[in-house]
Short mmCIF file of N, CA and C in Angstrom, two decimals:
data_model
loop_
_atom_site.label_atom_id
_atom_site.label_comp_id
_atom_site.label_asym_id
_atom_site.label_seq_id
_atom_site.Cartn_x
_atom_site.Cartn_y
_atom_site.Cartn_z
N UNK C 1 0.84 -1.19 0.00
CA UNK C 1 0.00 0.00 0.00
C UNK C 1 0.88 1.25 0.00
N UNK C 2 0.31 2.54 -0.20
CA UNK C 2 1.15 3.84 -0.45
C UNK C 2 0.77 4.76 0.47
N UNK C 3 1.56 5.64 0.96
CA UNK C 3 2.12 6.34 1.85
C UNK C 3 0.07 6.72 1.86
N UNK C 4 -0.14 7.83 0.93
CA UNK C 4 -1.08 7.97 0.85
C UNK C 4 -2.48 7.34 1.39
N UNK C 5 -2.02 5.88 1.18
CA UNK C 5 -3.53 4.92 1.35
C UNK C 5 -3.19 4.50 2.93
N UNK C 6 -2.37 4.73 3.33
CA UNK C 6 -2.08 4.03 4.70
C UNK C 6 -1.50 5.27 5.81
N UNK C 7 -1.48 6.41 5.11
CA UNK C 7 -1.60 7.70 6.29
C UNK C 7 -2.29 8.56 5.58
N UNK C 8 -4.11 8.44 5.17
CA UNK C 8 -4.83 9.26 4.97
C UNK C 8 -4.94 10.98 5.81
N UNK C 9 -4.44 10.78 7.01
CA UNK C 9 -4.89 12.50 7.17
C UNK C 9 -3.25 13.13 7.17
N UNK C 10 -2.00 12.25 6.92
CA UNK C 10 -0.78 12.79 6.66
C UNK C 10 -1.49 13.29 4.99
N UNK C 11 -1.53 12.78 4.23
CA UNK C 11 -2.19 13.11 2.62
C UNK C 11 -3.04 13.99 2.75
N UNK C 12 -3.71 14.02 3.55
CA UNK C 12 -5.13 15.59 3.99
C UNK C 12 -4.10 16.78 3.42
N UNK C 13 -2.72 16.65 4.24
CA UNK C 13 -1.87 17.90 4.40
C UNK C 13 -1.04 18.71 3.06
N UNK C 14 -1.41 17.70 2.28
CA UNK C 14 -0.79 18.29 0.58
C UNK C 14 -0.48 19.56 0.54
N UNK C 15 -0.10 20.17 -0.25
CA UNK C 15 -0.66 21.63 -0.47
C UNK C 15 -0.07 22.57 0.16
N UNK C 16 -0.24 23.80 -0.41
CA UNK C 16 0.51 25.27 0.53
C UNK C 16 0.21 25.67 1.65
N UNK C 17 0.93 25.83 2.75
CA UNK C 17 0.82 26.12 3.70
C UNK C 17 1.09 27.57 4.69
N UNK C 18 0.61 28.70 4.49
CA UNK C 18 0.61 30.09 5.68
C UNK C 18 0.60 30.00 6.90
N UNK C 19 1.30 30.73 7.84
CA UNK C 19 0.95 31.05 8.88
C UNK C 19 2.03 31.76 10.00
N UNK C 20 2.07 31.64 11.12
CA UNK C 20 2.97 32.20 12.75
C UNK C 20 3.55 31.35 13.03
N UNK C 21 4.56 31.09 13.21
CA UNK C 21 5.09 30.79 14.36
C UNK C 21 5.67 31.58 15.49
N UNK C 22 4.72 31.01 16.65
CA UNK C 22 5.53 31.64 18.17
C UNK C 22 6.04 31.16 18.92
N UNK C 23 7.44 31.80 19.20
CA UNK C 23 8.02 30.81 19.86
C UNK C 23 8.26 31.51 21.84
N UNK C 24 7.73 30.55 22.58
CA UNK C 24 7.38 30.51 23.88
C UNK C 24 7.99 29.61 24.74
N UNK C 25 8.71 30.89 26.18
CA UNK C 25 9.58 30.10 26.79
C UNK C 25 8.81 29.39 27.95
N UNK C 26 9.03 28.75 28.92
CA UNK C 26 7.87 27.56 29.70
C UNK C 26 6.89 28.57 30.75
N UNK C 27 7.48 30.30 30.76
CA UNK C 27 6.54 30.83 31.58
C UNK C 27 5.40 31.30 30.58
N UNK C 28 5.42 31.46 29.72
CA UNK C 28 4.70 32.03 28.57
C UNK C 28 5.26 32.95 27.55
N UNK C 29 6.25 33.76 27.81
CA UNK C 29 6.89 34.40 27.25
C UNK C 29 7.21 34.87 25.89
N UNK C 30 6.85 35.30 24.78
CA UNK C 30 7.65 35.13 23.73
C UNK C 30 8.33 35.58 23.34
N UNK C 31 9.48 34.59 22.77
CA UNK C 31 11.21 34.36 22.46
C UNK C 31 10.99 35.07 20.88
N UNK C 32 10.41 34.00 20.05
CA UNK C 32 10.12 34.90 19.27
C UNK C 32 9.14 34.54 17.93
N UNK C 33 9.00 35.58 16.65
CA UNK C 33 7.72 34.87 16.00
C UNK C 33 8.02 35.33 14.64
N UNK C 34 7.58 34.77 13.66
CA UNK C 34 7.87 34.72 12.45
C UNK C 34 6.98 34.09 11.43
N UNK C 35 6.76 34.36 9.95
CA UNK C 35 6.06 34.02 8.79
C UNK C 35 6.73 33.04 8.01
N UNK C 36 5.83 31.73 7.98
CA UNK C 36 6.21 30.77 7.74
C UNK C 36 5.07 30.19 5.89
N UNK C 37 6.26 29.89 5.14
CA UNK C 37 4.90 29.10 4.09
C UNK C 37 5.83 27.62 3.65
N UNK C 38 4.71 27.02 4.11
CA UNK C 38 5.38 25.22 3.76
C UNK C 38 4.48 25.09 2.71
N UNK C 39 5.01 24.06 2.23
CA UNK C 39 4.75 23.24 1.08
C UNK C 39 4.97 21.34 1.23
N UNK C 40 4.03 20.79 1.21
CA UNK C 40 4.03 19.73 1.65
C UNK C 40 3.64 18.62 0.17
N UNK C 41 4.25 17.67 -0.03
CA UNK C 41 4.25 17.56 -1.24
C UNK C 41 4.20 15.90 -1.56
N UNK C 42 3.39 15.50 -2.21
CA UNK C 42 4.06 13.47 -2.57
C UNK C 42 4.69 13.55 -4.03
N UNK C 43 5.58 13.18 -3.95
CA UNK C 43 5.66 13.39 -5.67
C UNK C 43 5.28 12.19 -6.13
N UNK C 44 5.22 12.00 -7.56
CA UNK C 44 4.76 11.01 -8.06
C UNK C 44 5.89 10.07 -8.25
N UNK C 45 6.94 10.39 -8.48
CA UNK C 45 8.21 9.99 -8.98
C UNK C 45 9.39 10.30 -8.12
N UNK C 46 10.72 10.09 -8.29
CA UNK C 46 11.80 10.58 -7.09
C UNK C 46 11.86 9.40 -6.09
N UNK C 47 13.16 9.41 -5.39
CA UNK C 47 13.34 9.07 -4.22
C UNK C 47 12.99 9.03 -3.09
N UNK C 48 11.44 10.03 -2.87
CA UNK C 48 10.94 10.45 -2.40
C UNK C 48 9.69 10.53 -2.38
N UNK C 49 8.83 9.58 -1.40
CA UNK C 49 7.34 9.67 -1.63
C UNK C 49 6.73 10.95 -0.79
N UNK C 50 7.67 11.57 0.12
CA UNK C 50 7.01 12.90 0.18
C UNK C 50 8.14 13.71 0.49
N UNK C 51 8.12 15.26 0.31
CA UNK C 51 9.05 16.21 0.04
C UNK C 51 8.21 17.50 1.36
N UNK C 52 8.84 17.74 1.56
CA UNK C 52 8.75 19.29 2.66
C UNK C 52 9.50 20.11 2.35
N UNK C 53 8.99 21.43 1.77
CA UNK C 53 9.93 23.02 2.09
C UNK C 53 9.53 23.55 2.75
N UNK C 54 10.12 23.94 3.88
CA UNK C 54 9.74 25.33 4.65
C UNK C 54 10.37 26.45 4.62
N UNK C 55 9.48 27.42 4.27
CA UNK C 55 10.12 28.99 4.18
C UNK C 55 9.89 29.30 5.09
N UNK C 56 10.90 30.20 6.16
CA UNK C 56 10.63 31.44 7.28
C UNK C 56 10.94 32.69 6.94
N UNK C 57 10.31 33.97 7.62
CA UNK C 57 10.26 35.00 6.82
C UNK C 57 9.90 35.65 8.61
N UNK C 58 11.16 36.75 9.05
CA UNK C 58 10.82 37.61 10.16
C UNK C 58 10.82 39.24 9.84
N UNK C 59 10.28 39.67 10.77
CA UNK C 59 10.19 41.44 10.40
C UNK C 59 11.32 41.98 9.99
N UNK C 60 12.48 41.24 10.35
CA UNK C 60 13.71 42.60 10.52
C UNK C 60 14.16 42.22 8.90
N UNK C 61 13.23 40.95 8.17
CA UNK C 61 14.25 40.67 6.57
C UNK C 61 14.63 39.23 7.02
N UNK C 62 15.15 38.77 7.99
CA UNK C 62 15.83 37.67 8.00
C UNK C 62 14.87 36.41 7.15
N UNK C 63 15.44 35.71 6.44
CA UNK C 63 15.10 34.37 5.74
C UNK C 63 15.54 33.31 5.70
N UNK C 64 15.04 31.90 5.85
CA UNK C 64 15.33 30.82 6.04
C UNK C 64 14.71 29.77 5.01
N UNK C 65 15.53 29.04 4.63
CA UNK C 65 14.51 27.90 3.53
C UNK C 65 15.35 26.34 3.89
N UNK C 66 14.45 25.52 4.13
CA UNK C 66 14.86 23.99 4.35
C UNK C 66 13.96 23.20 3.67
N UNK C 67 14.63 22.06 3.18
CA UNK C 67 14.08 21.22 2.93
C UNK C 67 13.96 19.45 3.69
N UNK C 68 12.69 19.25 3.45
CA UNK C 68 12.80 17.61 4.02
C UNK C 68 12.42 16.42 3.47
N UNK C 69 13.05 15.89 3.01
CA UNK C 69 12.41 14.92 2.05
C UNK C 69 12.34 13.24 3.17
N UNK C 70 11.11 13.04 3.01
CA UNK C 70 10.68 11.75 3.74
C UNK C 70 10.75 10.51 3.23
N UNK C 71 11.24 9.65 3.88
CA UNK C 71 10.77 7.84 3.36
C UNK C 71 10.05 7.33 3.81
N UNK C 72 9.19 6.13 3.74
CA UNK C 72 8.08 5.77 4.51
C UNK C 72 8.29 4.19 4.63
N UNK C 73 7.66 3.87 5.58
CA UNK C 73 7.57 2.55 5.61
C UNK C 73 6.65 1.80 7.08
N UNK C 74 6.04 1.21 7.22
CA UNK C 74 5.60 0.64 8.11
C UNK C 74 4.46 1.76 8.85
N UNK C 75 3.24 2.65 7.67
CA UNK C 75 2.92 3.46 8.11
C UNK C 75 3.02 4.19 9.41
N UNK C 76 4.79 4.43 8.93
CA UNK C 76 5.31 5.89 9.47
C UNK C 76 6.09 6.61 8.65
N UNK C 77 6.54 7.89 8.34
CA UNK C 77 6.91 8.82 7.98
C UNK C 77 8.50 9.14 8.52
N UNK C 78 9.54 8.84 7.83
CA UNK C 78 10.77 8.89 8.07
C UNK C 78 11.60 10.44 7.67
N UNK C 79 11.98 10.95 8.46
CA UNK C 79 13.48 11.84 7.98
C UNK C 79 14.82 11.62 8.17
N UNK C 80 15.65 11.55 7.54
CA UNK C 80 16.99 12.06 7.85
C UNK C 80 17.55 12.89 7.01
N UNK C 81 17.56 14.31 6.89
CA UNK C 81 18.33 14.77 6.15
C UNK C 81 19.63 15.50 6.80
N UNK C 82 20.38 16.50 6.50
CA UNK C 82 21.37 17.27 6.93
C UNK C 82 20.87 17.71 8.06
N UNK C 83 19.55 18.07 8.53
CA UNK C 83 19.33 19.24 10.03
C UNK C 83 19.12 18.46 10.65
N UNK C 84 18.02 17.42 10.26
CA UNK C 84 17.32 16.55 11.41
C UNK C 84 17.03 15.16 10.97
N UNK C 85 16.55 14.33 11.96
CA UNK C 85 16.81 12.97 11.72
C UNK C 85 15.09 13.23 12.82
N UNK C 86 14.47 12.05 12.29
CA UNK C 86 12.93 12.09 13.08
C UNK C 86 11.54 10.97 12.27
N UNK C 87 10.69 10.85 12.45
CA UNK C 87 9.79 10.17 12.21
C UNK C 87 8.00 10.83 12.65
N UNK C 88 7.20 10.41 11.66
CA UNK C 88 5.82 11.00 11.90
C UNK C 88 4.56 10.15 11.82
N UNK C 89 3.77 9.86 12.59
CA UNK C 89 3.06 8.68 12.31
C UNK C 89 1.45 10.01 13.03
N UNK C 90 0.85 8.46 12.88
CA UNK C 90 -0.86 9.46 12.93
C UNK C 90 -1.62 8.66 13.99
N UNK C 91 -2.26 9.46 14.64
CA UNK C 91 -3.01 8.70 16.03
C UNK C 91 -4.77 8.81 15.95
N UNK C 92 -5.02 9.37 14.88
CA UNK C 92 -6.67 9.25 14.81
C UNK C 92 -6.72 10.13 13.55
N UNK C 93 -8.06 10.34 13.23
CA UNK C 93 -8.61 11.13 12.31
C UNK C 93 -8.21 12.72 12.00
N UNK C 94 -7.39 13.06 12.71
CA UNK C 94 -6.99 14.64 12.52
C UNK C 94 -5.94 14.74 12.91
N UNK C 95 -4.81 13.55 13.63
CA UNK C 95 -4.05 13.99 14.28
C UNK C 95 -2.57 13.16 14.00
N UNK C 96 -1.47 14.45 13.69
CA UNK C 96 0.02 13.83 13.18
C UNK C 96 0.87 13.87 14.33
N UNK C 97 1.39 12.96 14.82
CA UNK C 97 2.36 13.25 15.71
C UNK C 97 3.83 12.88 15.45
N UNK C 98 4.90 14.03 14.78
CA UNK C 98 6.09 14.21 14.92
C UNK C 98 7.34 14.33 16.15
N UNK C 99 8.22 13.34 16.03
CA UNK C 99 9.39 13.86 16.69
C UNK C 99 10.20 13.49 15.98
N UNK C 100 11.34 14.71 16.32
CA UNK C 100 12.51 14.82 15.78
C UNK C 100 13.58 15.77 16.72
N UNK C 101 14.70 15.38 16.18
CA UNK C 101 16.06 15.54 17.10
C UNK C 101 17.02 16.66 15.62
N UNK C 102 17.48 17.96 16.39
CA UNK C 102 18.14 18.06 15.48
C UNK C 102 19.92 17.33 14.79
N UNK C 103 20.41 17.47 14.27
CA UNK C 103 21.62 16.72 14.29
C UNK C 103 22.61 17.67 14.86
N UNK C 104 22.23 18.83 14.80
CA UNK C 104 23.53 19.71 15.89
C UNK C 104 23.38 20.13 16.83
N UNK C 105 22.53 19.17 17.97
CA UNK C 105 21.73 19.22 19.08
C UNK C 105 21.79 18.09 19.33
N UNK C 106 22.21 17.01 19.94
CA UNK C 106 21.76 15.60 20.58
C UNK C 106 21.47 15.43 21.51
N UNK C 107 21.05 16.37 22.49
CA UNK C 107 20.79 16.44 23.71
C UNK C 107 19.07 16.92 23.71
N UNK C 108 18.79 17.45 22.81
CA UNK C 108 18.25 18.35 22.35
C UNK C 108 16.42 17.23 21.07
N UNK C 109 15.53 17.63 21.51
CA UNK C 109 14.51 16.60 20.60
C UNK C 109 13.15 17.23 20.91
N UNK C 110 12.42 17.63 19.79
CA UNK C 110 10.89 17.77 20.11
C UNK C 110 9.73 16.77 19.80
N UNK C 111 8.97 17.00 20.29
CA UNK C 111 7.52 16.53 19.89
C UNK C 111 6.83 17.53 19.27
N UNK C 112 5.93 17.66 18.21
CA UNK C 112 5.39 17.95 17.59
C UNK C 112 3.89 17.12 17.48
N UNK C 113 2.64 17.87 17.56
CA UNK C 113 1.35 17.57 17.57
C UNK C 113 0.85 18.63 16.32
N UNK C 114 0.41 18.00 15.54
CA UNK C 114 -0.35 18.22 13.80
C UNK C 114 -2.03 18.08 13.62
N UNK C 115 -2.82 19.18 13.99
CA UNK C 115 -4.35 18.72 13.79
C UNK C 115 -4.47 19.35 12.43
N UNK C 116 -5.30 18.87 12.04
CA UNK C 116 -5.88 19.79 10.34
C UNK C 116 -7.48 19.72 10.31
N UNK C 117 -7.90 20.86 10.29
CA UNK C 117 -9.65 20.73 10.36
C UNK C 117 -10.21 19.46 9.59
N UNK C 118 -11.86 19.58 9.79
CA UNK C 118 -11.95 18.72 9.10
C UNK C 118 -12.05 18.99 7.58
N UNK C 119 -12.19 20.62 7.40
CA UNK C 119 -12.23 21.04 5.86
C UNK C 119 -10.53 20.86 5.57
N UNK C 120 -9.62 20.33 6.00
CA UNK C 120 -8.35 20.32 5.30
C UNK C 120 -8.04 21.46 5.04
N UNK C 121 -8.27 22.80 5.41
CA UNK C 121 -8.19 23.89 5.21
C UNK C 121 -7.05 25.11 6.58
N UNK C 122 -6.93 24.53 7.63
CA UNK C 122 -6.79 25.30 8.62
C UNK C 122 -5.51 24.01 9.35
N UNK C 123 -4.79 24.52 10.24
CA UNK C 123 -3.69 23.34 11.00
C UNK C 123 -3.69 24.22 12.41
N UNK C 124 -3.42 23.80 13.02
CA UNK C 124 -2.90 23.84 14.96
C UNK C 124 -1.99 23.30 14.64
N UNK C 125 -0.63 23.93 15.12
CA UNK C 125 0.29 22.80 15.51
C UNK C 125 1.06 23.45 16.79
N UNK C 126 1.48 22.57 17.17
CA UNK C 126 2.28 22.84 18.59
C UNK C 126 3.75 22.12 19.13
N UNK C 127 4.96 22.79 19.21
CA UNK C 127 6.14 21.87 19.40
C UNK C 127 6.79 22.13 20.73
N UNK C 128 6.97 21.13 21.29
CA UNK C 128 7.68 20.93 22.55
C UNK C 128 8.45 20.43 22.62
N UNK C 129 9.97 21.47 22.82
CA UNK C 129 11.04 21.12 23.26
C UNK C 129 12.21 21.12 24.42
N UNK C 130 12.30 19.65 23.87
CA UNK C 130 13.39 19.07 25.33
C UNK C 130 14.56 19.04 25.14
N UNK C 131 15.34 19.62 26.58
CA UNK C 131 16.53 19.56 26.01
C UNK C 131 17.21 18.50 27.85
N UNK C 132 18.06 17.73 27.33
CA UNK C 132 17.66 16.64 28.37
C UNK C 132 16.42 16.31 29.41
N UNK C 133 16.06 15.73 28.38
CA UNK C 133 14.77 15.33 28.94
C UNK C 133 13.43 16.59 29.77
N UNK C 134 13.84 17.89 29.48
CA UNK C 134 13.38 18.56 30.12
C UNK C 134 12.67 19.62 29.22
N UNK C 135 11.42 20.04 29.38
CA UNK C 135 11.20 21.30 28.69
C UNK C 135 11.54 22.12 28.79
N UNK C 136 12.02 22.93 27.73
CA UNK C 136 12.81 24.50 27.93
C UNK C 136 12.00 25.59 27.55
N UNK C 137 10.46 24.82 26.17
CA UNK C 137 10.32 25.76 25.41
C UNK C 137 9.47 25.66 23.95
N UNK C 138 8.06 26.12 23.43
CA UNK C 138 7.21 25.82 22.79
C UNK C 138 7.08 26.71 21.90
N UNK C 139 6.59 26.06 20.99
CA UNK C 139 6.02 26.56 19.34
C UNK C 139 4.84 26.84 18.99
N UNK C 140 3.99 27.56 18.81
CA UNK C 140 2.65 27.56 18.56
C UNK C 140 2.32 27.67 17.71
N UNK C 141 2.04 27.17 16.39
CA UNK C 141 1.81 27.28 14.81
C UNK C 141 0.41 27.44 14.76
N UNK C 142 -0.14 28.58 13.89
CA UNK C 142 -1.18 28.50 13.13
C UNK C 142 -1.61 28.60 11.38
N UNK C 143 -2.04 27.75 10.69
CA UNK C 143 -1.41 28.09 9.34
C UNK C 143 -3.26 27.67 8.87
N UNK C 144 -2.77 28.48 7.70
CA UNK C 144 -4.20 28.15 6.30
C UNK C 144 -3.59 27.74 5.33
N UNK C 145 -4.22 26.55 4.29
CA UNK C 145 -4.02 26.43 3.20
C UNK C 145 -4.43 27.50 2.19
N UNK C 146 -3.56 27.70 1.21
CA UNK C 146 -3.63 28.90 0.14
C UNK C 146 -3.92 28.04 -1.14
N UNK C 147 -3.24 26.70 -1.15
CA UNK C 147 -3.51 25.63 -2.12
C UNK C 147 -3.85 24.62 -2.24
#
């Protein structure tokens, strides 16, 4: 079976992605926040049954672009590229749950929680990170599809 047929609401997520990220230290605080547009992608062809770009975009100009290209197997969702090394699997009808470790951080690993309405139109997401075993510090994503 294909990535697609065996992580239906990971496949919900196709398409262009807008929105915030805020980033929040464990009292509430925010560290800091920025304009984000992903692109989430299966290709048909490639090494790759699914592809991730994320663009970041902050007030002062600063810009960021990464890419993630996934493998799959055993309906779950694999990374390893140059930043991060991690895996994504799905726990019900709306809901992705990511973790990942960066590679210039080993001490260092989040969790990530992925809802998408039920119009496939809107995402929550939220990341919590540990840095030995401890929280230091959260992400609060809100995004719309544009495509």
């Amino acid at each position: 079976m294909s990535i697609r047929e065996e992580m239906p609401v990971l496949a919900r997520h196709e398409g262009e992605w807008v929105g915030t990220y805020t980033l929040v230290d464990t009292s509430g605080k925010i560290i800091d926040q920025h304009q984000s547009h992903l692109s989430c992608q299966f290709p048909a062809d490639g090494p790759y049954p699914y592809y991730q770009v994320n663009r970041y975009t902050w007030a002062d100009g600063k810009k960021e672009e990464h890419q993630f290209p996934g493998k799959y197997r055993d309906k779950t969702l694999w990374f390893d590229s140059d930043r991060i090394l991690g895996k994504a699997w799905e726990i019900d009808d709306s809901t992705v749950i990511l973790w990942f470790s960066y590679k210039a951080a080993p001490t260092m690993y989040l969790y990530e929680m992925i809802q998408i309405s039920p119009d496939n139109n809107h995402r929550a997401r939220t990341w919590h990170w540990f840095k030995d075993h401890q929280i230091y510090q959260r992400t609060l994503i809100q995004e719309e599809r544009i495509k």
